[in-house]
Amino acid sequence: MPARRGTAQDRLPADGITADLHPDGRFRGGSAEVFRILGLAQESDVVRVPGSSRTAWGAVAGSGAQYRLRPHPDRPGWEITLFPAPAREGHRATLRRLQIDNLASVAQSKDLSTVVHNLTIDFFQASELVGPMIVLVDPSGSPTFAGSHEMGHDELAAMERCRRNGAPMLTLQAFEEDRVIVDPAWYDRVRVDDRFAPIRAFVGLTSGFSYLSIPLRTSSGPFGVVAGSWPAERPITPGRVRLWCDVADRLALALQYSELMRRARVQGADIERQRINDDLHATLAQDLFVLALHLAKLEAGDLENEHRATVLEVRRLTEQLVVDVRMFIGERRHVMEGVGMAEYVDDLAKDLGGRTGIAVDVRHAGDVDAFSSDFNEDVARIVQEAFRNVDKHALASRVSVHTRLDPESKMFVLEISDDGRTGKAGAAVSTGAGLSIVSEIAARRGGDVTIRQSGGTTVIVRIVPEYESEWAVAQRSLEPWTG
């Protein structure tokens, strides 16, 4: 029967106690106290040894003790050492300062890339790790985001090529094993293992540093890692590992807080939009409807010709304004959570076709669902304004919408064409307000708008794309390597 875990924690010496393991993790010899604290049966249980012959640090479940697993220095197999829980008093001030810095970074940053940029700077200052990088990983083990205060898209793409080459990626190992992984020979591995060739130009092949990766955890398990380098001449102690883990825990909380703030902003925006819609429906829409009724009565009465024309025009404009207000109230004003650009534009096209009978053809060239939510919001606004302009002014029977990425300029291109005839009798006169909004968005996004009128109207918007994460850009640069 295994001993209760943690019963001998207080008896551990400061320099720890050590036992030896076979290459498969079975007990070979040394202190039996190690296995009593771990709660293992020496005859049958094995210790999960780290992959790729690397060193692993972790905490003993149910105990404040820490363990270190590393390749045995003299023979095949492993050496496991248990250390007593290190005191945290020495770094409480560091953690408090980091927590304040993290909250400031999150509160002042809107997008994930900026949050990560700021948090890695805070992490570097608190942990002293060189070149820290955050990698978020999905439950299947695939990286979904990577960023730091200095790394760019090319480096991230090189990392992914290494992974696809089958290189033993330390960052993913820390995520999969849920413990701190240290590799003193990582830079040497990169130098001699061709699976790491894509990243050699970026790491500089610097000797004298250990590379390590620390899990970022929630209560349900790890969701990513933070990685960095440590000078080989500086020892890695239990207290140092405890500090890194505490700092990583603060980092994980800050990232979760950032996501909660983003969701709160989205929810708050939705509530405010609904309030505005309700107010418009309760006041302006109803008042305009009453005004239209009064104008209809005037039109039915005995009016002189000069006044009748004016009343007819005012009534027509009022009815159009009623349509505009109801259209505004009924529109989906926000790209919903989890909905990509293609799906949202398709929904807008269906709304226009269902409301007006106009045939709408939508085509998307390439992957247009990797953009940021703010970018999708702006594209949706452009499409809404263009559709409203078609509905009000063009008297069109067909509309086409094409989205694509220009392979040369890397610009996002949105082209909306119709076969209408602006200015036909009975059509409302365009004030140009809608196109003014489109031009404003394009200018803010570093682009431009081109309008062509020949057998209809074509609006071409070219803007700089903004991706949801730097990882999405890195994936795009991998295309030439994946066939």
XYZ file of C-alpha atoms in Angstrom:
483
model
C 0.000 0.000 0.000
C 1.629 3.287 -1.015
C 2.332 5.723 1.769
C 0.275 8.872 1.946
C 1.893 11.519 -0.195
C 3.688 14.345 1.483
C 4.134 12.705 4.903
C 7.924 13.079 4.790
C 8.035 16.525 3.202
C 9.271 18.258 6.335
C 12.156 15.794 6.725
C 13.736 16.506 3.335
C 17.219 18.059 3.570
C 17.818 21.346 1.791
C 19.968 19.701 -0.883
C 17.367 16.981 -1.468
C 17.403 13.181 -1.539
C 18.114 11.154 -4.669
C 17.157 7.806 -6.173
C 18.175 6.075 -9.408
C 15.855 4.862 -12.155
C 16.187 2.465 -15.043
C 15.775 3.998 -18.538
C 12.069 3.072 -18.476
C 11.482 4.814 -15.121
C 11.570 1.738 -12.845
C 13.237 2.048 -9.456
C 16.874 0.921 -9.422
C 18.263 2.081 -6.093
C 18.965 4.940 -3.757
C 16.665 6.453 -1.163
C 13.423 4.572 -0.623
C 12.122 7.774 0.989
C 11.784 9.227 -2.502
C 9.214 6.626 -3.424
C 7.348 6.865 -0.158
C 6.892 10.606 -0.726
C 5.881 10.019 -4.347
C 3.376 7.408 -3.156
C 4.831 4.688 -5.408
C 5.250 0.948 -4.851
C 8.876 0.165 -5.636
C 8.071 -3.273 -7.020
C 5.613 -2.220 -9.706
C 5.268 1.512 -10.272
C 7.353 3.586 -12.648
C 8.087 7.294 -12.846
C 7.148 9.019 -16.090
C 10.502 10.090 -17.468
C 10.799 13.153 -19.731
C 11.068 12.690 -23.475
C 14.179 13.410 -25.540
C 16.496 12.832 -22.537
C 15.757 16.259 -21.114
C 15.554 17.452 -17.524
C 12.103 17.918 -15.978
C 11.013 19.804 -12.868
C 7.655 19.348 -11.170
C 5.751 19.469 -7.909
C 4.784 16.378 -5.946
C 0.999 16.020 -5.786
C -0.316 16.545 -2.264
C 3.030 17.880 -1.080
C 4.998 21.073 -1.284
C 8.048 19.100 -2.390
C 9.612 19.553 -5.812
C 11.305 16.923 -7.923
C 13.994 17.069 -10.581
C 14.349 14.292 -13.157
C 17.488 14.290 -15.273
C 19.622 11.797 -17.208
C 21.982 9.913 -14.893
C 25.492 11.375 -15.165
C 27.318 8.006 -15.034
C 25.135 5.312 -16.636
C 21.991 4.797 -18.745
C 18.890 5.724 -16.834
C 17.657 8.592 -14.707
C 18.274 10.368 -11.455
C 15.349 11.767 -9.465
C 15.885 14.210 -6.610
C 13.257 15.510 -4.181
C 13.669 18.952 -2.641
C 11.659 20.554 0.155
C 9.247 23.294 -0.820
C 11.299 26.478 -1.308
C 10.358 29.570 0.643
C 8.502 32.209 -1.349
C 9.153 35.111 0.955
C 12.073 36.309 -1.158
C 10.019 36.829 -4.286
C 6.635 37.981 -2.974
C 7.486 41.609 -3.816
C 8.442 40.535 -7.360
C 5.119 38.736 -7.793
C 3.110 41.685 -6.467
C 4.892 44.065 -8.831
C 4.405 41.656 -11.730
C 0.701 41.320 -10.975
C 0.267 45.101 -11.099
C 2.278 45.300 -14.346
C 0.246 42.459 -15.878
C -3.074 44.085 -15.056
C -1.889 47.377 -16.514
C -0.702 45.632 -19.686
C -4.014 43.808 -20.127
C -6.231 46.783 -19.319
C -4.420 49.065 -21.773
C -4.237 46.542 -24.640
C -7.056 45.647 -27.005
C -5.698 42.745 -29.058
C -3.950 39.531 -28.080
C -0.705 40.338 -29.914
C -0.250 43.570 -27.936
C -1.136 41.844 -24.658
C 1.447 39.120 -25.293
C 4.077 41.684 -26.321
C 3.625 43.552 -23.037
C 3.342 40.445 -20.853
C 6.569 38.921 -22.160
C 8.407 42.121 -21.277
C 6.935 41.906 -17.757
C 7.895 38.220 -17.568
C 11.461 38.939 -18.692
C 11.883 41.579 -15.989
C 10.498 39.316 -13.248
C 12.095 35.994 -14.223
C 15.395 37.124 -15.816
C 14.857 34.547 -18.576
C 16.307 35.674 -21.888
C 13.965 36.055 -24.881
C 10.734 34.742 -23.323
C 8.024 33.621 -25.745
C 4.399 32.625 -25.153
C 2.890 29.741 -27.125
C -0.802 28.858 -26.790
C -1.709 25.251 -27.615
C -5.084 23.625 -28.283
C -6.140 20.348 -26.588
C -4.877 18.324 -29.566
C -1.353 19.705 -29.076
C -1.337 22.076 -32.049
C 0.008 25.620 -31.514
C -2.684 28.240 -32.083
C -0.730 31.381 -31.194
C 2.861 32.344 -30.559
C 4.311 35.738 -29.746
C 6.880 37.683 -27.767
C 8.311 41.179 -27.467
C 10.838 40.517 -30.230
C 9.851 37.511 -32.362
C 8.177 37.939 -35.750
C 6.289 35.875 -38.298
C 9.348 34.361 -40.003
C 10.682 32.909 -36.762
C 7.298 31.430 -35.890
C 6.989 29.849 -39.320
C 10.476 28.362 -38.877
C 9.384 26.838 -35.566
C 6.406 25.190 -37.216
C 8.579 23.805 -40.012
C 10.821 22.251 -37.350
C 7.798 20.628 -35.735
C 6.668 19.240 -39.077
C 10.189 17.914 -39.630
C 9.716 15.806 -36.490
C 12.132 17.827 -34.358
C 11.625 17.234 -30.611
C 10.021 20.575 -29.754
C 10.714 21.509 -26.158
C 7.751 23.891 -25.959
C 5.249 21.193 -26.913
C 6.921 18.679 -24.586
C 6.345 20.968 -21.596
C 2.678 21.285 -22.594
C 2.179 17.540 -23.100
C 3.994 16.500 -19.898
C 2.639 19.457 -17.877
C 5.936 20.212 -16.161
C 8.976 22.422 -16.562
C 11.348 21.032 -19.198
C 15.004 22.099 -19.361
C 17.491 21.256 -22.106
C 21.089 22.389 -21.427
C 22.135 21.037 -24.833
C 19.320 22.569 -26.889
C 21.558 24.923 -28.863
C 23.907 22.027 -29.601
C 20.940 19.958 -30.793
C 19.956 22.734 -33.163
C 23.483 22.838 -34.537
C 23.727 19.132 -35.399
C 20.110 17.976 -35.942
C 18.919 18.924 -39.426
C 15.304 18.737 -38.288
C 15.998 22.063 -36.583
C 17.570 23.584 -39.720
C 14.738 26.109 -40.392
C 15.331 27.857 -37.076
C 19.132 27.991 -37.022
C 19.351 31.448 -38.547
C 17.126 32.865 -35.793
C 18.613 31.346 -32.639
C 22.203 32.268 -33.466
C 23.456 28.896 -32.204
C 24.424 30.537 -28.901
C 26.273 28.153 -26.611
C 26.315 28.657 -22.877
C 22.538 28.809 -22.445
C 19.955 26.273 -21.369
C 16.563 26.438 -23.051
C 13.500 25.807 -20.904
C 9.732 25.805 -21.150
C 7.145 26.333 -18.381
C 3.455 25.332 -18.654
C 0.749 28.007 -18.506
C -2.073 26.423 -16.542
C -5.722 26.813 -15.680
C -7.573 24.741 -13.106
C -8.335 22.204 -15.840
C -4.764 21.845 -17.104
C -2.210 23.579 -19.332
C -3.283 25.765 -22.249
C 0.169 26.865 -23.394
C 3.756 27.479 -22.340
C 6.220 30.276 -21.809
C 9.754 29.502 -22.983
C 13.112 31.225 -22.672
C 16.866 30.803 -22.173
C 18.960 30.722 -18.996
C 22.760 31.199 -18.677
C 24.428 27.836 -18.142
C 26.829 29.230 -15.548
C 23.915 30.173 -13.280
C 22.543 27.138 -11.405
C 18.884 26.209 -11.702
C 17.736 25.818 -8.099
C 14.386 24.716 -6.629
C 13.773 28.287 -5.525
C 14.451 29.602 -9.029
C 12.080 27.028 -10.564
C 9.424 27.949 -7.979
C 9.743 31.622 -8.939
C 9.422 30.811 -12.650
C 6.315 28.725 -12.015
C 4.744 31.437 -9.847
C 5.495 34.072 -12.471
C 4.040 31.788 -15.177
C 0.895 31.336 -13.059
C 0.488 35.121 -12.877
C 1.025 35.277 -16.630
C -1.655 32.632 -17.201
C -4.118 34.575 -15.043
C -3.361 37.762 -16.979
C -4.030 36.011 -20.309
C -7.329 34.647 -19.008
C -8.233 38.079 -17.669
C -7.452 39.549 -21.088
C -9.884 37.130 -22.736
C -12.579 37.893 -20.148
C -12.133 41.623 -20.767
C -12.428 41.093 -24.514
C -15.648 39.144 -24.067
C -16.981 41.778 -21.683
C -16.295 44.489 -24.264
C -18.150 42.475 -26.898
C -21.083 41.838 -24.580
C -21.178 45.482 -23.491
C -21.168 46.617 -27.118
C -24.036 44.256 -27.913
C -26.073 45.537 -24.944
C -25.468 49.152 -25.975
C -26.473 48.414 -29.570
C -29.665 46.746 -28.385
C -30.472 49.747 -26.176
C -29.979 52.123 -29.119
C -32.144 49.904 -31.329
C -34.907 49.844 -28.725
C -34.768 53.630 -28.330
C -34.901 54.149 -32.095
C -37.859 51.814 -32.430
C -39.712 53.422 -29.518
C -39.194 56.995 -30.683
C -37.864 57.816 -34.119
C -39.383 54.934 -36.094
C -42.837 55.428 -34.604
C -42.729 59.219 -34.985
C -41.738 58.874 -38.633
C -44.577 56.431 -39.220
C -47.088 58.908 -37.743
C -45.604 61.691 -39.898
C -46.009 59.510 -42.985
C -49.696 58.991 -42.143
C -50.281 62.740 -41.818
C -48.586 63.341 -45.157
C -50.766 60.665 -46.738
C -53.871 62.503 -45.471
C -52.595 65.770 -46.913
C -51.963 64.101 -50.240
C -55.521 62.752 -50.285
C -56.947 66.230 -49.602
C -57.486 69.199 -51.867
C -53.981 70.589 -52.487
C -52.783 72.967 -55.101
C -50.401 71.436 -57.650
C -47.364 73.362 -56.405
C -47.945 72.098 -52.858
C -48.886 68.570 -53.909
C -45.461 67.972 -55.484
C -43.740 69.094 -52.294
C -45.941 66.887 -50.107
C -45.319 63.898 -52.391
C -41.551 64.388 -52.164
C -41.621 64.848 -48.369
C -43.791 61.762 -47.978
C -41.465 59.684 -50.171
C -38.402 60.820 -48.210
C -40.180 60.095 -44.922
C -41.123 56.585 -46.014
C -37.558 55.967 -47.132
C -36.310 57.197 -43.761
C -38.689 54.760 -42.043
C -37.196 51.971 -44.157
C -33.668 53.114 -43.292
C -34.365 53.195 -39.552
C -36.013 49.777 -39.575
C -33.160 48.416 -41.671
C -30.680 49.796 -39.136
C -32.625 48.277 -36.238
C -32.938 44.921 -37.940
C -29.305 44.613 -39.046
C -26.836 42.450 -37.214
C -24.466 45.183 -36.131
C -21.766 42.916 -34.730
C -19.829 39.909 -35.983
C -20.890 37.207 -33.547
C -18.367 35.192 -31.507
C -16.980 32.269 -33.486
C -18.395 33.461 -36.832
C -15.835 33.961 -39.595
C -15.892 36.691 -42.201
C -17.088 34.408 -44.999
C -20.093 33.182 -43.021
C -21.016 36.687 -41.926
C -20.803 38.177 -45.441
C -22.875 35.230 -46.727
C -25.529 35.995 -44.093
C -25.628 39.665 -45.095
C -26.102 38.615 -48.725
C -28.993 36.323 -47.758
C -30.590 39.157 -45.777
C -30.380 41.503 -48.772
C -31.756 38.885 -51.169
C -34.584 37.914 -48.842
C -35.588 41.510 -48.159
C -35.397 42.864 -51.707
C -35.461 39.905 -54.103
C -32.071 40.935 -55.507
C -29.948 37.970 -56.619
C -26.647 38.101 -54.708
C -23.581 36.085 -55.750
C -20.795 35.771 -53.161
C -17.366 34.313 -53.831
C -14.408 34.047 -51.450
C -10.972 33.306 -52.908
C -8.662 31.660 -50.374
C -8.904 31.623 -46.589
C -10.642 34.782 -45.405
C -11.464 33.527 -41.903
C -8.058 34.101 -40.285
C -8.580 37.818 -39.682
C -9.052 39.607 -36.382
C -12.527 40.285 -35.041
C -11.980 44.058 -35.369
C -11.000 43.631 -39.017
C -14.093 41.486 -39.641
C -16.224 44.195 -38.018
C -14.892 46.797 -40.448
C -15.408 44.558 -43.493
C -18.948 43.811 -42.327
C -19.617 47.538 -41.982
C -18.356 48.147 -45.533
C -20.590 45.398 -46.924
C -23.597 46.703 -44.972
C -23.112 50.244 -46.268
C -22.670 48.989 -49.839
C -25.801 46.823 -49.618
C -27.789 49.694 -48.136
C -26.653 51.919 -50.996
C -27.726 49.267 -53.535
C -31.096 48.846 -51.847
C -31.827 52.568 -51.688
C -30.356 53.985 -54.873
C -29.346 51.455 -57.492
C -32.596 49.656 -58.436
C -30.445 46.612 -59.120
C -31.536 43.051 -59.909
C -28.143 41.419 -59.357
C -25.242 42.042 -56.965
C -21.904 40.247 -56.776
C -19.482 40.223 -53.837
C -15.907 38.947 -54.236
C -13.285 38.786 -51.464
C -9.647 37.811 -51.934
C -6.061 38.437 -50.864
C -3.880 39.997 -53.527
C -0.826 37.667 -53.760
C 1.522 40.500 -54.744
C 0.513 43.387 -52.510
C -0.839 41.143 -49.697
C -3.806 43.533 -49.514
C -7.324 42.329 -48.769
C -9.620 43.164 -51.701
C -13.399 43.472 -51.434
C -15.281 44.052 -54.704
C -19.040 44.728 -54.780
C -20.792 45.174 -58.133
C -24.415 45.737 -59.125
C -26.316 46.087 -62.404
C -28.490 48.976 -61.221
C -29.049 52.398 -62.688
C -28.523 55.100 -60.102
C -30.842 58.064 -60.555
C -33.727 56.168 -62.155
C -37.096 57.819 -61.572
C -38.469 56.877 -58.171
C -35.080 56.080 -56.649
C -33.912 58.041 -53.655
C -31.098 60.480 -54.200
C -27.849 59.248 -52.602
C -26.256 61.629 -50.150
C -22.921 59.816 -50.379
C -22.902 59.243 -46.606
C -22.549 55.471 -46.998
C -19.586 55.709 -49.348
C -18.053 58.302 -47.076
C -18.119 55.733 -44.243
C -16.522 53.145 -46.553
C -13.757 55.593 -47.516
C -13.130 56.443 -43.871
C -12.722 52.770 -42.915
C -10.436 52.121 -45.893
C -8.222 55.102 -45.028
C -7.970 53.987 -41.398
C -6.962 50.521 -42.571
C -4.213 51.857 -44.844
C -6.153 51.323 -48.069
C -8.302 53.040 -50.663
C -11.635 52.873 -52.487
C -12.204 52.837 -56.247
C -15.659 53.372 -57.795
C -16.471 52.466 -61.400
C -19.777 53.146 -63.119
C -20.461 51.379 -66.384
C -23.644 49.352 -66.778
C -23.947 49.500 -63.007
C -21.632 50.370 -60.139
C -18.519 48.570 -58.888
C -16.941 49.490 -55.558
C -13.427 48.096 -54.976
C -12.003 48.390 -51.460
C -8.348 47.519 -50.813
C -7.190 47.445 -47.195
C -4.289 46.039 -45.168
C -5.386 42.760 -43.528
C -5.191 42.330 -39.775
C -4.904 38.766 -38.515
C -6.298 37.341 -35.312
C -2.813 36.325 -34.240
C 0.765 36.329 -35.439
C 0.457 32.553 -35.673
C -2.067 32.894 -38.507
C 0.479 34.902 -40.482
C 3.155 32.320 -39.743
C 0.879 29.576 -41.076
C 0.373 31.514 -44.307
C 4.112 31.728 -44.867
C 4.318 27.943 -44.529
C 2.295 27.332 -47.682
C 5.338 27.050 -50.018
C 6.778 24.374 -47.704
C 3.649 22.194 -47.394
C 2.947 21.548 -51.068
